[in-house]
mmCIF file of C-alpha atoms in Angstrom:
data_model
loop_
_atom_site.group_PDB
_atom_site.id
_atom_site.type_symbol
_atom_site.label_atom_id
_atom_site.label_comp_id
_atom_site.label_asym_id
_atom_site.label_seq_id
_atom_site.Cartn_x
_atom_site.Cartn_y
_atom_site.Cartn_z
ATOM 1 C CA GLU A 1 -10.711 125.836 182.819
ATOM 2 C CA PHE A 2 -8.555 126.510 179.773
ATOM 3 C CA CYS A 3 -11.507 127.801 177.755
ATOM 4 C CA GLU A 4 -13.044 130.154 180.309
ATOM 5 C CA GLY A 5 -15.302 132.501 178.434
ATOM 6 C CA ASN A 6 -14.145 135.663 180.187
ATOM 7 C CA PHE A 7 -10.482 135.235 179.195
ATOM 8 C CA ASP A 8 -9.241 137.373 176.313
ATOM 9 C CA TYR A 9 -7.696 134.666 174.103
ATOM 10 C CA ASP A 10 -5.769 135.588 170.975
ATOM 11 C CA LEU A 11 -7.812 133.244 168.797
ATOM 12 C CA PRO A 12 -9.732 133.557 165.529
ATOM 13 C CA SER A 13 -13.500 133.937 165.546
ATOM 14 C CA TYR A 14 -13.966 131.525 162.644
ATOM 15 C CA THR A 15 -11.900 128.770 161.030
ATOM 16 C CA VAL A 16 -12.140 127.293 157.538
ATOM 17 C CA GLU A 17 -10.459 123.956 156.815
ATOM 18 C CA ALA A 18 -9.111 124.779 153.356
ATOM 19 C CA LYS A 19 -8.322 121.827 151.092
ATOM 20 C CA THR A 20 -8.272 123.512 147.687
ATOM 21 C CA GLU A 21 -7.250 126.813 146.159
ATOM 22 C CA SER A 22 -10.918 127.582 145.531
ATOM 23 C CA ASP A 23 -11.559 127.170 149.283
ATOM 24 C CA ILE A 24 -8.912 129.799 149.966
ATOM 25 C CA ALA A 25 -10.281 132.142 147.302
ATOM 26 C CA SER A 26 -13.764 131.790 148.799
ATOM 27 C CA VAL A 27 -12.444 132.769 152.240
ATOM 28 C CA PHE A 28 -10.853 135.917 150.841
ATOM 29 C CA ASP A 29 -14.067 136.801 149.017
ATOM 30 C CA PHE A 30 -16.209 136.295 152.139
ATOM 31 C CA ALA A 31 -13.756 138.177 154.370
ATOM 32 C CA ALA A 32 -13.651 141.137 151.990
ATOM 33 C CA GLU A 33 -17.444 141.262 151.761
ATOM 34 C CA HIS A 34 -17.879 141.243 155.546
ATOM 35 C CA ASP A 35 -14.723 143.211 156.483
ATOM 36 C CA ILE A 36 -13.150 140.405 158.531
ATOM 37 C CA PRO A 37 -9.365 140.139 158.973
ATOM 38 C CA VAL A 38 -7.781 136.918 157.713
ATOM 39 C CA SER A 39 -5.109 134.773 159.373
ATOM 40 C CA VAL A 40 -3.360 131.721 157.958
ATOM 41 C CA LYS A 41 -2.270 128.667 159.905
ATOM 42 C CA THR A 42 -0.788 125.301 159.024
ATOM 43 C CA THR A 43 0.846 124.110 162.245
ATOM 44 C CA GLY A 44 0.743 127.265 164.376
ATOM 45 C CA HIS A 45 4.433 127.696 165.192
ATOM 46 C CA SER A 46 4.174 131.493 165.080
ATOM 47 C CA TYR A 47 5.444 132.508 168.513
ATOM 48 C CA GLN A 48 3.974 136.011 168.181
ATOM 49 C CA GLY A 49 0.568 134.520 167.374
ATOM 50 C CA SER A 50 0.188 135.877 163.847
ATOM 51 C CA SER A 51 -1.316 132.581 162.659
ATOM 52 C CA THR A 52 -4.162 132.842 165.203
ATOM 53 C CA GLN A 53 -5.068 136.527 165.071
ATOM 54 C CA LYS A 54 -7.826 137.532 167.463
ATOM 55 C CA GLY A 55 -11.184 138.012 165.769
ATOM 56 C CA SER A 56 -9.954 136.790 162.381
ATOM 57 C CA LEU A 57 -11.265 134.315 159.839
ATOM 58 C CA MET A 58 -8.530 131.696 159.867
ATOM 59 C CA ILE A 59 -7.520 129.699 156.792
ATOM 60 C CA TRP A 60 -6.408 126.353 158.259
ATOM 61 C CA LEU A 61 -4.108 124.382 155.934
ATOM 62 C CA GLN A 62 -3.174 121.376 158.071
ATOM 63 C CA ASN A 63 -5.188 119.018 155.850
ATOM 64 C CA TYR A 64 -4.330 120.612 152.514
ATOM 65 C CA GLU A 65 -2.662 118.371 149.925
ATOM 66 C CA LYS A 66 1.071 117.648 150.418
ATOM 67 C CA ASP A 67 2.241 116.391 146.974
ATOM 68 C CA LEU A 68 5.957 115.634 147.760
ATOM 69 C CA SER A 69 6.778 114.455 144.238
ATOM 70 C CA ILE A 70 10.431 114.705 143.192
ATOM 71 C CA ILE A 71 11.141 116.217 139.773
ATOM 72 C CA LYS A 72 14.476 115.920 137.989
ATOM 73 C CA SER A 73 15.905 119.030 136.311
ATOM 74 C CA TYR A 74 12.846 121.183 136.912
ATOM 75 C CA VAL A 75 13.024 124.460 134.954
ATOM 76 C CA ASN A 76 11.412 127.762 135.918
ATOM 77 C CA SER A 77 9.639 130.036 133.443
ATOM 78 C CA CYS A 78 12.893 131.776 132.476
ATOM 79 C CA SER A 79 13.797 129.304 129.727
ATOM 80 C CA ASP A 80 14.929 132.095 127.362
ATOM 81 C CA ASP A 81 16.721 134.103 130.052
ATOM 82 C CA ASP A 82 20.275 132.852 130.613
ATOM 83 C CA VAL A 83 20.670 134.992 133.748
ATOM 84 C CA ASN A 84 17.520 133.898 135.613
ATOM 85 C CA LYS A 85 16.948 130.434 134.188
ATOM 86 C CA VAL A 86 17.117 127.709 136.836
ATOM 87 C CA ALA A 87 17.224 123.970 136.142
ATOM 88 C CA HIS A 88 17.432 121.921 139.316
ATOM 89 C CA ASP A 89 16.192 118.742 140.937
ATOM 90 C CA VAL A 90 13.291 119.735 143.189
ATOM 91 C CA ILE A 91 10.607 118.444 145.480
ATOM 92 C CA SER A 92 7.114 119.819 144.938
ATOM 93 C CA ILE A 93 5.709 120.820 148.348
ATOM 94 C CA LYS A 94 2.086 121.784 148.854
ATOM 95 C CA ALA A 95 0.645 123.741 151.764
ATOM 96 C CA GLY A 96 -0.306 120.795 153.985
ATOM 97 C CA ALA A 97 3.226 119.393 154.272
ATOM 98 C CA VAL A 98 5.458 119.669 157.325
ATOM 99 C CA TRP A 99 9.203 118.971 157.384
ATOM 100 C CA ASP A 100 8.540 115.480 158.725
ATOM 101 C CA ASP A 101 6.763 114.696 155.435
ATOM 102 C CA VAL A 102 9.484 116.251 153.283
ATOM 103 C CA ILE A 103 12.368 114.550 155.085
ATOM 104 C CA GLU A 104 10.673 111.167 154.743
ATOM 105 C CA ALA A 105 9.913 111.741 151.038
ATOM 106 C CA VAL A 106 13.515 112.723 150.256
ATOM 107 C CA LYS A 107 15.054 110.071 152.550
ATOM 108 C CA GLY A 108 18.793 109.658 151.979
ATOM 109 C CA ASP A 109 18.600 110.289 148.243
ATOM 110 C CA TYR A 110 19.292 114.024 148.435
ATOM 111 C CA HIS A 111 20.279 116.787 150.804
ATOM 112 C CA VAL A 112 17.412 119.180 151.571
ATOM 113 C CA VAL A 113 17.546 122.445 153.533
ATOM 114 C CA THR A 114 14.941 122.048 156.284
ATOM 115 C CA GLY A 115 13.660 123.824 159.346
ATOM 116 C CA GLY A 116 14.762 122.786 162.803
ATOM 117 C CA GLY A 117 11.486 121.177 163.882
ATOM 118 C CA ARG A 118 10.054 118.230 161.970
ATOM 119 C CA THR A 119 6.491 119.326 162.842
ATOM 120 C CA VAL A 120 6.898 122.841 161.397
ATOM 121 C CA SER A 121 5.067 123.768 158.186
ATOM 122 C CA SER A 122 7.428 123.519 155.212
ATOM 123 C CA ILE A 123 6.238 126.412 153.055
ATOM 124 C CA GLY A 124 4.412 128.651 155.543
ATOM 125 C CA GLY A 125 5.802 131.088 158.087
ATOM 126 C CA TRP A 126 9.221 129.429 158.394
ATOM 127 C CA LEU A 127 9.940 129.668 154.686
ATOM 128 C CA GLN A 128 8.293 133.009 153.980
ATOM 129 C CA GLY A 129 10.063 134.514 156.981
ATOM 130 C CA GLY A 130 13.471 133.583 155.534
ATOM 131 C CA GLY A 131 14.009 129.990 156.611
ATOM 132 C CA LEU A 132 17.121 129.626 158.766
ATOM 133 C CA SER A 133 18.447 126.064 158.699
ATOM 134 C CA PHE A 134 21.207 123.989 160.279
ATOM 135 C CA SER A 135 22.864 123.836 156.842
ATOM 136 C CA SER A 136 22.293 127.443 155.723
ATOM 137 C CA ARG A 137 25.970 128.450 155.886
ATOM 138 C CA LEU A 138 26.669 126.206 152.893
ATOM 139 C CA TYR A 139 23.354 125.999 151.039
ATOM 140 C CA GLY A 140 21.669 129.278 151.910
ATOM 141 C CA LEU A 141 18.381 130.076 153.616
ATOM 142 C CA GLY A 142 15.126 128.310 152.909
ATOM 143 C CA VAL A 143 14.046 131.133 150.584
ATOM 144 C CA ASP A 144 17.180 130.534 148.494
ATOM 145 C CA GLN A 145 15.871 127.051 147.679
ATOM 146 C CA VAL A 146 12.605 128.211 146.114
ATOM 147 C CA ILE A 147 12.406 128.083 142.316
ATOM 148 C CA ASP A 148 8.785 129.206 142.196
ATOM 149 C CA PHE A 149 5.704 129.791 144.349
ATOM 150 C CA THR A 150 2.055 129.178 143.557
ATOM 151 C CA VAL A 151 0.002 131.763 145.421
ATOM 152 C CA VAL A 152 -3.664 132.547 145.955
ATOM 153 C CA LEU A 153 -3.789 136.337 146.092
ATOM 154 C CA THR A 154 -6.274 138.204 148.274
ATOM 155 C CA ASN A 155 -8.453 138.934 145.225
ATOM 156 C CA GLY A 156 -8.777 135.177 144.616
ATOM 157 C CA THR A 157 -6.397 135.085 141.651
ATOM 158 C CA ILE A 158 -4.011 132.118 141.464
ATOM 159 C CA VAL A 159 -0.551 133.015 140.151
ATOM 160 C CA THR A 160 2.912 131.541 139.816
ATOM 161 C CA ALA A 161 5.827 133.702 140.921
ATOM 162 C CA ASP A 162 9.459 133.106 139.968
ATOM 163 C CA ALA A 163 12.438 135.139 138.778
ATOM 164 C CA CYS A 164 10.668 135.992 135.497
ATOM 165 C CA ALA A 165 6.914 135.689 136.138
ATOM 166 C CA ASN A 166 5.547 138.051 138.804
ATOM 167 C CA SER A 167 9.142 138.662 139.844
ATOM 168 C CA ASP A 168 8.200 141.437 142.309
ATOM 169 C CA LEU A 169 5.960 138.989 144.171
ATOM 170 C CA PHE A 170 8.712 136.346 144.026
ATOM 171 C CA TRP A 171 11.079 138.827 145.691
ATOM 172 C CA ALA A 172 8.517 139.817 148.325
ATOM 173 C CA LEU A 173 7.575 136.259 149.293
ATOM 174 C CA ARG A 174 11.175 135.399 150.094
ATOM 175 C CA GLY A 175 11.282 136.984 153.525
ATOM 176 C CA GLY A 176 8.136 139.119 153.730
ATOM 177 C CA GLY A 177 6.466 136.889 156.308
ATOM 178 C CA GLY A 178 3.888 134.123 156.135
ATOM 179 C CA GLY A 179 0.549 135.162 154.625
ATOM 180 C CA THR A 180 1.628 138.743 153.953
ATOM 181 C CA TYR A 181 0.967 138.710 150.198
ATOM 182 C CA GLY A 182 -1.480 135.833 149.864
ATOM 183 C CA VAL A 183 -1.551 132.125 150.642
ATOM 184 C CA VAL A 184 1.278 130.006 149.210
ATOM 185 C CA THR A 185 -0.137 126.651 148.109
ATOM 186 C CA ASN A 186 2.848 125.107 146.332
ATOM 187 C CA VAL A 187 6.616 125.528 146.103
ATOM 188 C CA HIS A 188 9.190 123.844 143.901
ATOM 189 C CA TYR A 189 12.099 123.478 146.311
ATOM 190 C CA LYS A 190 15.713 122.627 145.478
ATOM 191 C CA LEU A 191 17.337 119.294 146.273
ATOM 192 C CA TYR A 192 21.101 118.703 146.369
ATOM 193 C CA ASP A 193 23.435 115.754 146.044
ATOM 194 C CA VAL A 194 23.446 113.723 149.222
ATOM 195 C CA THR A 195 26.321 114.471 151.606
ATOM 196 C CA PRO A 196 27.487 112.934 154.878
ATOM 197 C CA ILE A 197 26.842 115.035 157.974
ATOM 198 C CA VAL A 198 29.533 115.176 160.686
ATOM 199 C CA LYS A 199 28.495 116.386 164.128
ATOM 200 C CA LEU A 200 30.887 118.060 166.578
ATOM 201 C CA GLU A 201 29.636 118.651 170.129
ATOM 202 C CA TYR A 202 31.229 120.702 172.893
ATOM 203 C CA PHE A 203 29.803 120.875 176.415
ATOM 204 C CA SER A 204 30.657 122.491 179.707
ATOM 205 C CA GLY A 205 28.841 122.272 183.003
ATOM 206 C CA ILE A 206 28.989 122.466 186.773
ATOM 207 C CA SER A 207 26.875 120.970 189.533
ATOM 208 C CA GLU A 208 25.104 123.377 191.894
ATOM 209 C CA ALA A 209 26.917 121.840 194.859
ATOM 210 C CA ALA A 210 30.283 122.682 193.305
ATOM 211 C CA ARG A 211 29.661 126.354 192.553
ATOM 212 C CA ASP A 212 31.132 127.659 195.798
ATOM 213 C CA GLU A 213 34.387 125.798 195.229
ATOM 214 C CA TYR A 214 34.702 125.868 191.432
ATOM 215 C CA GLY A 215 32.314 128.640 190.330
ATOM 216 C CA GLY A 216 35.017 131.158 189.506
ATOM 217 C CA ALA A 217 37.029 128.670 187.496
ATOM 218 C CA TYR A 218 33.905 127.547 185.671
ATOM 219 C CA GLU A 219 32.931 131.091 184.720
ATOM 220 C CA SER A 220 36.429 131.473 183.340
ATOM 221 C CA ILE A 221 36.025 128.578 180.897
ATOM 222 C CA VAL A 222 32.621 129.900 179.798
ATOM 223 C CA GLU A 223 34.276 133.256 179.025
ATOM 224 C CA LYS A 224 37.100 131.497 177.206
ATOM 225 C CA TRP A 225 34.568 129.571 175.092
ATOM 226 C CA PHE A 226 32.781 132.737 174.024
ATOM 227 C CA GLU A 227 36.049 134.517 173.282
ATOM 228 C CA PHE A 228 37.144 131.600 171.106
ATOM 229 C CA TRP A 229 33.793 131.267 169.326
ATOM 230 C CA ILE A 230 33.415 135.009 168.651
ATOM 231 C CA GLU A 231 36.909 135.092 167.167
ATOM 232 C CA LYS A 232 36.605 131.964 165.000
ATOM 233 C CA SER A 233 32.967 131.731 163.915
ATOM 234 C CA PRO A 234 32.941 134.602 161.371
ATOM 235 C CA ASN A 235 35.673 132.901 159.348
ATOM 236 C CA LEU A 236 34.478 129.300 159.455
ATOM 237 C CA ASP A 237 34.753 127.265 156.277
ATOM 238 C CA PRO A 238 31.191 127.144 154.838
ATOM 239 C CA LYS A 239 31.433 123.341 154.957
ATOM 240 C CA TRP A 240 30.850 123.863 158.673
ATOM 241 C CA CYS A 241 27.344 124.348 157.437
ATOM 242 C CA GLY A 242 25.391 125.190 160.589
ATOM 243 C CA GLY A 243 24.231 124.136 164.017
ATOM 244 C CA PHE A 244 23.492 125.978 167.243
ATOM 245 C CA PHE A 245 25.386 127.087 170.336
ATOM 246 C CA GLY A 246 25.076 128.689 173.752
ATOM 247 C CA GLU A 247 27.228 129.684 176.683
ATOM 248 C CA GLU A 248 27.783 126.068 177.718
ATOM 249 C CA TYR A 249 27.588 124.106 174.481
ATOM 250 C CA ALA A 250 28.003 123.944 170.729
ATOM 251 C CA HIS A 251 26.309 121.540 168.321
ATOM 252 C CA LEU A 252 28.065 122.093 164.998
ATOM 253 C CA LEU A 253 27.620 120.323 161.664
ATOM 254 C CA TYR A 254 30.079 119.712 158.844
ATOM 255 C CA CYS A 255 28.536 118.906 155.460
ATOM 256 C CA GLY A 256 31.108 116.481 154.123
ATOM 257 C CA ASN A 257 33.101 113.456 155.194
ATOM 258 C CA LYS A 258 34.842 112.866 158.516
ATOM 259 C CA GLU A 259 38.342 112.970 157.083
ATOM 260 C CA ASP A 260 37.800 116.434 155.610
ATOM 261 C CA ALA A 261 36.206 117.656 158.844
ATOM 262 C CA GLN A 262 39.258 116.496 160.805
ATOM 263 C CA LYS A 263 41.589 118.231 158.342
ATOM 264 C CA SER A 264 39.671 121.513 158.535
ATOM 265 C CA THR A 265 41.254 124.533 160.179
ATOM 266 C CA PHE A 266 38.421 124.930 162.676
ATOM 267 C CA TYR A 267 38.585 121.338 163.925
ATOM 268 C CA LYS A 268 42.286 121.746 164.574
ATOM 269 C CA GLU A 269 41.728 125.130 166.246
ATOM 270 C CA ILE A 270 38.989 123.992 168.617
ATOM 271 C CA ASN A 271 41.014 120.994 169.736
ATOM 272 C CA ALA A 272 44.139 123.123 170.205
ATOM 273 C CA TRP A 273 42.068 125.617 172.198
ATOM 274 C CA TYR A 274 40.630 122.878 174.379
ATOM 275 C CA TRP A 275 43.918 121.162 175.179
ATOM 276 C CA ASN A 276 46.073 124.289 175.431
ATOM 277 C CA ASP A 277 43.810 127.039 176.828
ATOM 278 C CA LEU A 278 41.501 125.210 179.230
ATOM 279 C CA PRO A 279 42.537 123.771 182.621
ATOM 280 C CA TRP A 280 41.209 120.335 181.590
ATOM 281 C CA ASN A 281 43.550 118.571 184.023
ATOM 282 C CA THR A 282 41.716 120.236 186.929
ATOM 283 C CA PHE A 283 38.216 119.181 185.815
ATOM 284 C CA VAL A 284 36.366 116.843 188.172
ATOM 285 C CA GLU A 285 34.178 114.249 186.469
ATOM 286 C CA ASN A 286 30.448 114.722 187.149
ATOM 287 C CA VAL A 287 31.266 117.886 189.109
ATOM 288 C CA TRP A 288 32.579 120.528 186.706
ATOM 289 C CA GLY A 289 34.489 120.878 183.456
ATOM 290 C CA SER A 290 34.032 120.694 179.703
ATOM 291 C CA LEU A 291 34.322 118.095 176.982
ATOM 292 C CA ILE A 292 34.607 117.763 173.220
ATOM 293 C CA LEU A 293 32.839 114.550 172.190
ATOM 294 C CA PRO A 294 34.169 112.294 169.421
ATOM 295 C CA LEU A 295 32.817 113.218 165.997
ATOM 296 C CA THR A 296 29.558 111.532 165.013
ATOM 297 C CA VAL A 297 29.060 110.711 161.327
ATOM 298 C CA TYR A 298 25.690 110.353 159.564
ATOM 299 C CA ASP A 299 25.331 109.102 156.000
ATOM 300 C CA SER A 300 22.856 111.859 155.092
ATOM 301 C CA TRP A 301 20.634 114.638 156.389
ATOM 302 C CA TYR A 302 17.888 112.022 156.629
ATOM 303 C CA ASP A 303 19.975 109.934 159.020
ATOM 304 C CA TYR A 304 21.018 112.997 161.032
ATOM 305 C CA ARG A 305 17.348 113.916 161.496
ATOM 306 C CA GLY A 306 16.573 110.472 162.894
ATOM 307 C CA GLY A 307 15.915 108.343 159.811
ATOM 308 C CA ALA A 308 12.808 106.191 159.515
ATOM 309 C CA ASP A 309 12.436 105.937 163.304
ATOM 310 C CA ALA A 310 11.747 109.680 163.533
ATOM 311 C CA TYR A 311 8.910 109.763 160.986
ATOM 312 C CA GLN A 312 5.645 110.739 162.707
ATOM 313 C CA ASN A 313 7.392 110.266 166.031
ATOM 314 C CA PRO A 314 7.347 113.524 168.011
ATOM 315 C CA CYS A 315 9.820 112.111 170.543
ATOM 316 C CA GLU A 316 12.624 111.960 167.958
#
């Protein structure tokens, strides 16, 4: 039923399983000769469907090489340029890798700025679209971690782009969107000293049965939460490195140790807000209210993302 022939699916007409740069160059050559649009897919997490364009010739990178070698003090091509020279520990990531692979390769030896989903392609649409991460407030976006790209251009040429070589392409790839300027086949990606990760969680909630009695009071604490968060979040210490939030929750991360997190201005402010501004003494357990959970401490980003148990385990 899913593949009914009369349904107008947004799917490519042809797919090539590309395993080498020459495979990719051959696709571009064939597509140009026959005037066929090209799409690029590794894992297909493009919500707007750009990785599965209707009628296209799709370059499928799921089974491309991954590499995942760690290089100490890797230097870009700007060795004689004191302004643009970069020397940094990196992981070499090829086009077939997803964040699950990268996290497992790095383990707890470094901190690495990753995407939210372990099954998302590491150097495809997430990275080339900017790369927002749970630790971006401290370390920057995914594109800020790239020292250089290796790219197969649409004319089949293979080039390296960094701050000195093909610098216009290097600029464009960092946010221009996956597959816009060619197919990225390799990235040298920054690694940082390992840091503990401290998790702070805030929740509020109300049962449906209690809405008639407590609905107004509950809406009041939701409004208070947003008022507090809108006031405080723009001025957070960058060590509160990221997370996510909504009208009834916050999942916030501190990149550092528990003692420093507890001493931080924000930790003191959120607890003072909770105990002084909310009617916590009127909350009814399992009926309505809110709660700040005790801080959870992880030894590293690897442990926060589930450790060894999460590797190749989509349930983690």
